[in-house]
Coordinates of C-alpha atoms in Angstrom, one line a residue:
X1 CA 14.2 -12.2 13.2
X2 CA 12.3 -15.0 12.0
X3 CA 9.0 -14.2 9.6
X4 CA 6.9 -16.7 11.9
X5 CA 7.5 -13.9 14.8
X6 CA 5.0 -11.8 12.7
X7 CA 2.0 -14.8 12.4
X8 CA -1.3 -14.6 14.0
X9 CA -4.6 -16.5 13.5
X10 CA -7.0 -15.0 11.5
X11 CA -10.8 -16.6 10.6
X12 CA -11.6 -16.5 7.2
X13 CA -15.0 -14.9 7.9
X14 CA -13.3 -11.8 8.7
X15 CA -11.5 -11.1 5.6
X16 CA -13.3 -8.5 4.1
X17 CA -14.8 -9.5 0.5
X18 CA -16.8 -6.1 -0.1
X19 CA -16.0 -2.6 0.7
X20 CA -18.3 -1.0 3.5
X21 CA -20.9 1.8 2.5
X22 CA -20.1 5.0 2.9
X23 CA -16.3 4.7 2.9
X24 CA -16.1 6.3 6.4
X25 CA -18.6 4.1 8.1
X26 CA -15.6 1.6 8.4
X27 CA -14.4 0.9 12.0
X28 CA -11.3 2.4 13.3
X29 CA -9.1 0.8 16.2
X30 CA -7.4 3.7 18.1
X31 CA -4.0 3.2 19.9
X32 CA -2.2 5.8 22.2
X33 CA 1.5 4.5 22.7
X34 CA 1.8 7.3 25.4
X35 CA -1.3 5.8 27.5
X36 CA -1.7 2.5 26.1
X37 CA -5.3 3.3 25.9
X38 CA -7.6 1.6 23.2
X39 CA -10.4 2.7 21.9
X40 CA -12.9 1.6 19.2
X41 CA -14.5 4.1 16.8
X42 CA -15.4 4.7 13.4
X43 CA -13.1 6.3 10.8
X44 CA -15.8 9.2 10.5
X45 CA -15.0 9.8 14.0
X46 CA -11.5 11.4 12.8
X47 CA -13.1 14.9 13.0
X48 CA -13.2 14.5 16.6
X49 CA -9.8 12.7 17.0
X50 CA -7.4 14.7 14.9
X51 CA -6.3 17.9 15.9
X52 CA -5.8 21.5 14.1
X53 CA -2.6 21.2 12.4
X54 CA -1.9 18.0 12.0
X55 CA -0.4 17.3 8.6
X56 CA -2.2 13.7 7.0
X57 CA 0.4 12.3 4.4
X58 CA -1.6 10.4 1.6
X59 CA -0.7 8.7 -1.4
X60 CA -2.2 9.9 -4.8
X61 CA -1.5 7.1 -6.8
X62 CA -4.3 5.6 -9.1
X63 CA -4.6 1.7 -9.5
X64 CA -4.6 0.8 -13.5
X65 CA -7.0 -1.9 -14.2
X66 CA -3.7 -4.0 -14.6
X67 CA -5.2 -7.8 -15.3
X68 CA -5.2 -8.3 -19.1
X69 CA -5.5 -11.5 -20.9
X70 CA -3.5 -12.2 -24.6
X71 CA -3.9 -14.4 -26.9
X72 CA -0.7 -16.3 -28.3
X73 CA 0.0 -15.9 -31.9
X74 CA 0.0 -19.6 -33.5
X75 CA -1.5 -21.7 -30.8
X76 CA -4.7 -19.4 -29.5
X77 CA -3.2 -20.1 -26.0
X78 CA -4.9 -17.4 -23.2
X79 CA -2.2 -16.1 -21.2
X80 CA -3.3 -13.8 -18.2
X81 CA -0.6 -11.1 -17.5
X82 CA -0.7 -8.6 -14.4
X83 CA 0.9 -5.3 -15.1
X84 CA 3.4 -4.5 -12.1
X85 CA 5.5 -1.7 -13.1
X86 CA 6.1 0.5 -16.1
X87 CA 9.8 0.8 -16.9
X88 CA 9.7 2.3 -20.3
X89 CA 6.4 4.3 -22.4
X90 CA 6.0 0.8 -24.1
X91 CA 7.2 -1.6 -21.9
X92 CA 6.1 -3.3 -18.7
X93 CA 7.3 -5.6 -15.9
X94 CA 4.7 -8.3 -15.5
X95 CA 3.7 -11.5 -14.1
X96 CA 1.7 -14.3 -16.2
X97 CA 0.2 -17.3 -15.9
X98 CA 0.4 -19.9 -17.4
X99 CA 4.0 -18.9 -17.4
X100 CA 5.4 -22.0 -19.1
X101 CA 3.4 -20.7 -22.5
X102 CA 4.8 -17.4 -22.3
X103 CA 8.3 -18.0 -24.1
X104 CA 10.7 -15.2 -24.9
X105 CA 9.7 -13.8 -28.2
X106 CA 6.2 -14.9 -28.3
X107 CA 3.4 -12.5 -29.4
X108 CA 0.1 -12.0 -28.4
X109 CA -3.2 -9.8 -29.0
X110 CA -4.8 -8.4 -26.1
X111 CA -7.4 -6.4 -28.0
X112 CA -8.2 -4.8 -32.0
X113 CA -5.9 -1.8 -30.6
X114 CA -3.4 -3.4 -28.3
X115 CA -0.6 -6.1 -28.9
X116 CA 2.3 -7.4 -27.3
X117 CA 5.6 -9.3 -27.1
X118 CA 7.7 -10.7 -24.4
X119 CA 11.2 -9.2 -24.5
X120 CA 12.7 -10.8 -21.3
X121 CA 11.7 -13.6 -18.8
X122 CA 12.3 -14.2 -15.4
X123 CA 11.5 -16.4 -12.3
X124 CA 8.0 -17.0 -10.6
X125 CA 6.3 -16.2 -13.8
X126 CA 8.0 -12.6 -14.5
X127 CA 8.0 -11.3 -18.3
X128 CA 8.6 -8.1 -19.6
X129 CA 6.3 -6.9 -22.5
X130 CA 6.8 -4.5 -24.9
X131 CA 3.0 -3.4 -26.1
X132 CA 2.2 -2.2 -29.3
X133 CA -0.6 0.3 -29.6
X134 CA -2.2 3.3 -30.9
X135 CA -3.9 6.1 -28.5
X136 CA -3.5 6.3 -25.1
X137 CA -2.4 3.1 -23.3
X138 CA -4.5 3.9 -20.1
X139 CA -7.4 4.6 -22.2
X140 CA -7.0 0.9 -23.5
X141 CA -6.5 -0.8 -20.3
X142 CA -9.5 1.0 -19.0
X143 CA -11.5 -0.5 -21.5
X144 CA -10.1 -4.0 -21.3
X145 CA -8.6 -4.6 -18.2
X146 CA -9.6 -6.0 -14.8
X147 CA -9.2 -4.4 -11.5
X148 CA -6.0 -6.6 -9.8
X149 CA -7.9 -7.3 -6.4
X150 CA -6.1 -9.4 -3.8
X151 CA -6.0 -13.4 -4.2
X152 CA -8.0 -13.4 -0.9
X153 CA -11.2 -11.6 -2.6
X154 CA -13.0 -14.0 -4.1
X155 CA -15.9 -11.7 -5.7
X156 CA -15.9 -9.4 -8.7
X157 CA -16.0 -5.9 -7.8
X158 CA -18.7 -4.1 -9.7
X159 CA -17.4 -0.3 -9.4
X160 CA -13.9 -0.2 -10.6
X161 CA -13.8 3.4 -8.8
X162 CA -14.4 1.2 -5.3
X163 CA -10.7 0.3 -5.4
X164 CA -9.8 3.9 -5.8
X165 CA -8.9 6.6 -3.2
X166 CA -11.3 9.4 -3.8
X167 CA -8.2 11.6 -4.1
X168 CA -6.2 9.1 -6.7
X169 CA -4.7 11.1 -9.6
X170 CA -1.4 9.4 -11.1
X171 CA -2.0 6.2 -12.7
X172 CA 0.7 3.4 -12.2
X173 CA -0.4 1.2 -9.3
X174 CA -0.9 -2.6 -9.2
X175 CA -2.8 -2.4 -6.0
X176 CA -4.5 0.3 -4.1
X177 CA -3.1 2.4 -1.1
X178 CA -5.8 0.7 1.0
X179 CA -5.4 2.9 3.9
X180 CA -6.9 5.6 2.2
X181 CA -10.0 4.0 0.8
X182 CA -11.8 5.1 4.1
X183 CA -11.9 8.7 3.0
X184 CA -14.8 10.3 1.3
X185 CA -14.9 13.9 0.1
X186 CA -17.3 14.8 2.9
X187 CA -14.8 13.6 5.6
X188 CA -12.0 15.4 3.9
X189 CA -13.7 18.7 3.6
X190 CA -14.6 18.3 7.5
X191 CA -11.2 17.9 8.3
X192 CA -10.0 20.7 6.4
X193 CA -12.6 23.1 7.7
X194 CA -11.0 21.9 11.4
X195 CA -7.8 22.8 9.9
X196 CA -6.4 19.6 9.6
X197 CA -3.8 19.7 6.3
X198 CA -3.7 17.3 3.4
X199 CA -0.2 16.7 1.5
X200 CA 0.0 14.4 -1.5
X201 CA 2.8 12.2 -2.1
X202 CA 3.1 9.6 -4.9
X203 CA 4.3 5.7 -4.3
X204 CA 3.1 3.4 -7.3
X205 CA 2.2 0.1 -5.4
X206 CA 3.7 -3.0 -7.0
X207 CA 3.6 -6.4 -6.3
X208 CA 6.8 -6.0 -4.1
X209 CA 4.7 -4.6 -1.4
X210 CA 2.0 -7.6 -1.2
X211 CA 4.6 -10.5 -2.2
X212 CA 4.5 -12.9 1.0
X213 CA 8.1 -13.1 2.9
X214 CA 9.6 -16.7 1.8
X215 CA 12.9 -16.5 3.8
X216 CA 12.5 -18.0 7.2
X217 CA 15.1 -14.9 8.2
X218 CA 13.7 -11.5 7.5
X219 CA 16.5 -9.9 6.8
X220 CA 17.1 -12.1 3.7
X221 CA 14.1 -11.0 2.1
X222 CA 14.4 -8.7 -1.0
X223 CA 12.0 -5.7 -1.3
X224 CA 10.9 -4.8 -5.0
X225 CA 11.6 -1.5 -6.2
X226 CA 8.8 1.1 -6.3
X227 CA 8.7 4.6 -8.0
X228 CA 7.9 7.4 -5.7
X229 CA 7.6 11.4 -5.8
X230 CA 8.0 14.0 -3.2
X231 CA 7.3 17.5 -4.3
X232 CA 8.8 20.6 -3.0
X233 CA 5.6 22.0 -2.2
X234 CA 4.9 18.8 -0.1
X235 CA 8.3 18.8 1.7
X236 CA 7.9 22.4 2.5
X237 CA 4.5 21.8 4.1
X238 CA 5.9 18.8 5.9
X239 CA 9.0 20.5 7.2
X240 CA 6.8 23.5 8.1
X241 CA 4.7 20.8 10.3
X242 CA 8.1 19.4 12.1
X243 CA 9.3 23.0 12.9
X244 CA 6.1 23.8 14.6
X245 CA 6.0 20.5 16.2
X246 CA 2.7 19.6 14.6
X247 CA 2.0 15.7 14.0
X248 CA 2.8 14.4 10.6
X249 CA 0.4 11.4 10.4
X250 CA 0.9 8.9 7.4
X251 CA -2.1 7.4 5.6
X252 CA -1.2 3.9 5.0
X253 CA 2.4 2.0 4.8
X254 CA 3.1 3.4 1.4
X255 CA 2.9 6.9 2.6
X256 CA 5.3 5.8 5.6
X257 CA 7.6 4.3 3.0
X258 CA 7.7 7.6 0.8
X259 CA 8.4 10.0 4.0
X260 CA 11.3 7.3 5.4
X261 CA 12.8 7.1 2.2
X262 CA 12.9 11.0 1.9
X263 CA 13.7 12.0 5.7
X264 CA 17.0 13.4 7.0
X265 CA 18.3 12.6 10.7
X266 CA 16.3 15.5 11.8
X267 CA 13.0 14.4 11.0
X268 CA 12.9 16.8 8.0
X269 CA 12.5 15.6 4.5
X270 CA 14.0 16.0 1.1
X271 CA 12.0 16.3 -1.9
X272 CA 12.7 14.3 -4.6
X273 CA 12.0 11.2 -7.2
X274 CA 13.1 7.6 -7.9
X275 CA 12.9 4.0 -6.8
X276 CA 12.8 2.8 -3.2
X277 CA 13.4 -0.5 -2.0
X278 CA 12.9 0.7 1.8
X279 CA 12.3 -2.2 4.2
X280 CA 10.9 -1.3 7.8
X281 CA 10.7 -3.8 10.5
X282 CA 11.9 -3.8 14.4
X283 CA 13.6 -2.1 15.5
X284 CA 13.4 0.9 13.5
X285 CA 13.5 4.7 14.5
X286 CA 11.1 6.7 12.7
X287 CA 12.4 10.2 11.5
X288 CA 9.5 11.7 10.1
X289 CA 6.0 10.1 10.7
X290 CA 4.7 10.7 14.2
X291 CA 1.1 8.8 13.6
X292 CA 0.1 5.9 11.4
X293 CA -3.5 5.1 9.8
X294 CA -3.4 1.8 8.5
X295 CA -5.4 -1.3 7.6
X296 CA -5.0 -5.0 9.2
X297 CA -2.3 -6.7 7.1
X298 CA -1.7 -10.2 6.5
X299 CA 0.5 -12.3 8.9
X300 CA 4.0 -12.6 7.9
X301 CA 3.7 -9.9 5.7
X302 CA 6.4 -7.0 5.2
X303 CA 3.4 -4.5 6.0
X304 CA 2.6 -6.2 9.7
X305 CA 6.3 -5.6 10.0
X306 CA 6.2 -2.2 9.2
X307 CA 3.6 -1.7 11.6
X308 CA 5.5 -3.8 14.3
X309 CA 8.6 -1.3 13.7
X310 CA 6.0 1.5 14.7
X311 CA 4.1 -0.5 18.0
X312 CA 6.4 -2.8 18.8
X313 CA 6.2 -6.6 17.7
X314 CA 4.6 -7.9 20.8
X315 CA 1.9 -4.7 21.2
X316 CA 1.3 -4.9 17.4
X317 CA 0.3 -9.0 17.9
X318 CA -1.7 -8.1 21.0
X319 CA -3.9 -5.3 19.1
X320 CA -4.4 -7.9 16.3
X321 CA -5.9 -10.4 18.7
X322 CA -8.2 -7.8 20.1
X323 CA -9.1 -6.9 16.7
X324 CA -9.9 -10.5 16.1
X325 CA -11.8 -10.9 19.0
X326 CA -13.6 -7.9 18.3
X327 CA -14.6 -9.0 15.1
X328 CA -12.9 -6.3 12.8
X329 CA -12.8 -6.7 9.1
X330 CA -9.3 -7.5 7.9
X331 CA -7.1 -6.6 4.9
X332 CA -8.1 -4.2 1.8
X333 CA -11.6 -3.7 2.4
X334 CA -11.6 -4.1 6.0
X335 CA -11.3 -1.7 9.0
X336 CA -8.5 0.3 9.7
X337 CA -6.2 1.4 13.1
X338 CA -5.0 4.7 14.1
X339 CA -1.6 4.7 16.2
X340 CA -0.7 8.0 18.2
X341 CA 1.8 8.8 20.5
X342 CA 5.4 8.7 21.1
X343 CA 7.2 4.9 20.8
X344 CA 8.9 3.1 23.5
X345 CA 11.9 2.7 21.5
X346 CA 12.4 6.3 20.5
X347 CA 15.8 6.5 22.3
X348 CA 17.1 3.4 20.4
X349 CA 19.7 3.5 17.3
X350 CA 18.1 3.9 14.0
X351 CA 18.1 0.9 12.1
X352 CA 19.8 1.2 8.8
X353 CA 17.5 1.2 5.7
X354 CA 17.9 -2.3 4.1
X355 CA 18.1 -1.3 0.5
X356 CA 19.0 -4.7 -1.3
X357 CA 19.7 -4.8 -5.2

């Protein structure tokens, strides 16, 4: 299977540059896998579409303002770092530019209360930085850091909270779980009043989720690990829904990756935490996820591959073509899609999870 199998044409003007207001006024393409019916709604219509007893699984990670600029000791050169993954209390995996100036052992000043030293180097600008600071690291970041908006968003985000979900809690992500950006407090309250249950999981979104697939053969792509947590309480609620025959609806591909990383063959989930490199692509039999809320993703990305595993590659490209024709807004600040119903390949043998070292 080649990455070109997941390519589609997208006019630049359909790439959303700013978030829509209010959040839940975004459009929602609804696709039913049972009937193949497509409808065009708005996200706020979830109060009509979802059923009592449905379980919405959301990722409560919080995005850090993870772009910071350091001044190199001795030369005064400015080097920009994107904090990708925390590996110790004071040490982060980062990606920096220009990498040629960031040699092993280089010392940098980021602010009056934050300094750093490069303690390991890797390919493609990857650097491990040990930070020295007084106080709370996250508080320092919120003073000096910038939100790590994707490269296709060209403007400045005035309100940092607009790149957070309204239920974001746990600091640690380098990017937002964007399917959740459409929820408002009001919409969540209305859904809960209807009997829809919200269950929180955690996956700290790293650059690996969004890095382009560089290998022609999809199977040669290496996923980066990301930290996840599924509590006993969350697992109990999800397992109760599976026993009762109620729908488990993943809000975003990150929630999918947590659930399927923790899934047993019978569809129940096991509580736990750790690192996941799960790579989901067609064919794949989903064990726990019954329905999916997701944004429209970049061509040839691992995210569109996951959606293609849920819907089928040809149907996914057909739906994306329709979304282009209907002028939906794409990517992080764009519109959303809700996929319900049974998949055509439910009886196929599940693909083994690809967990590459």
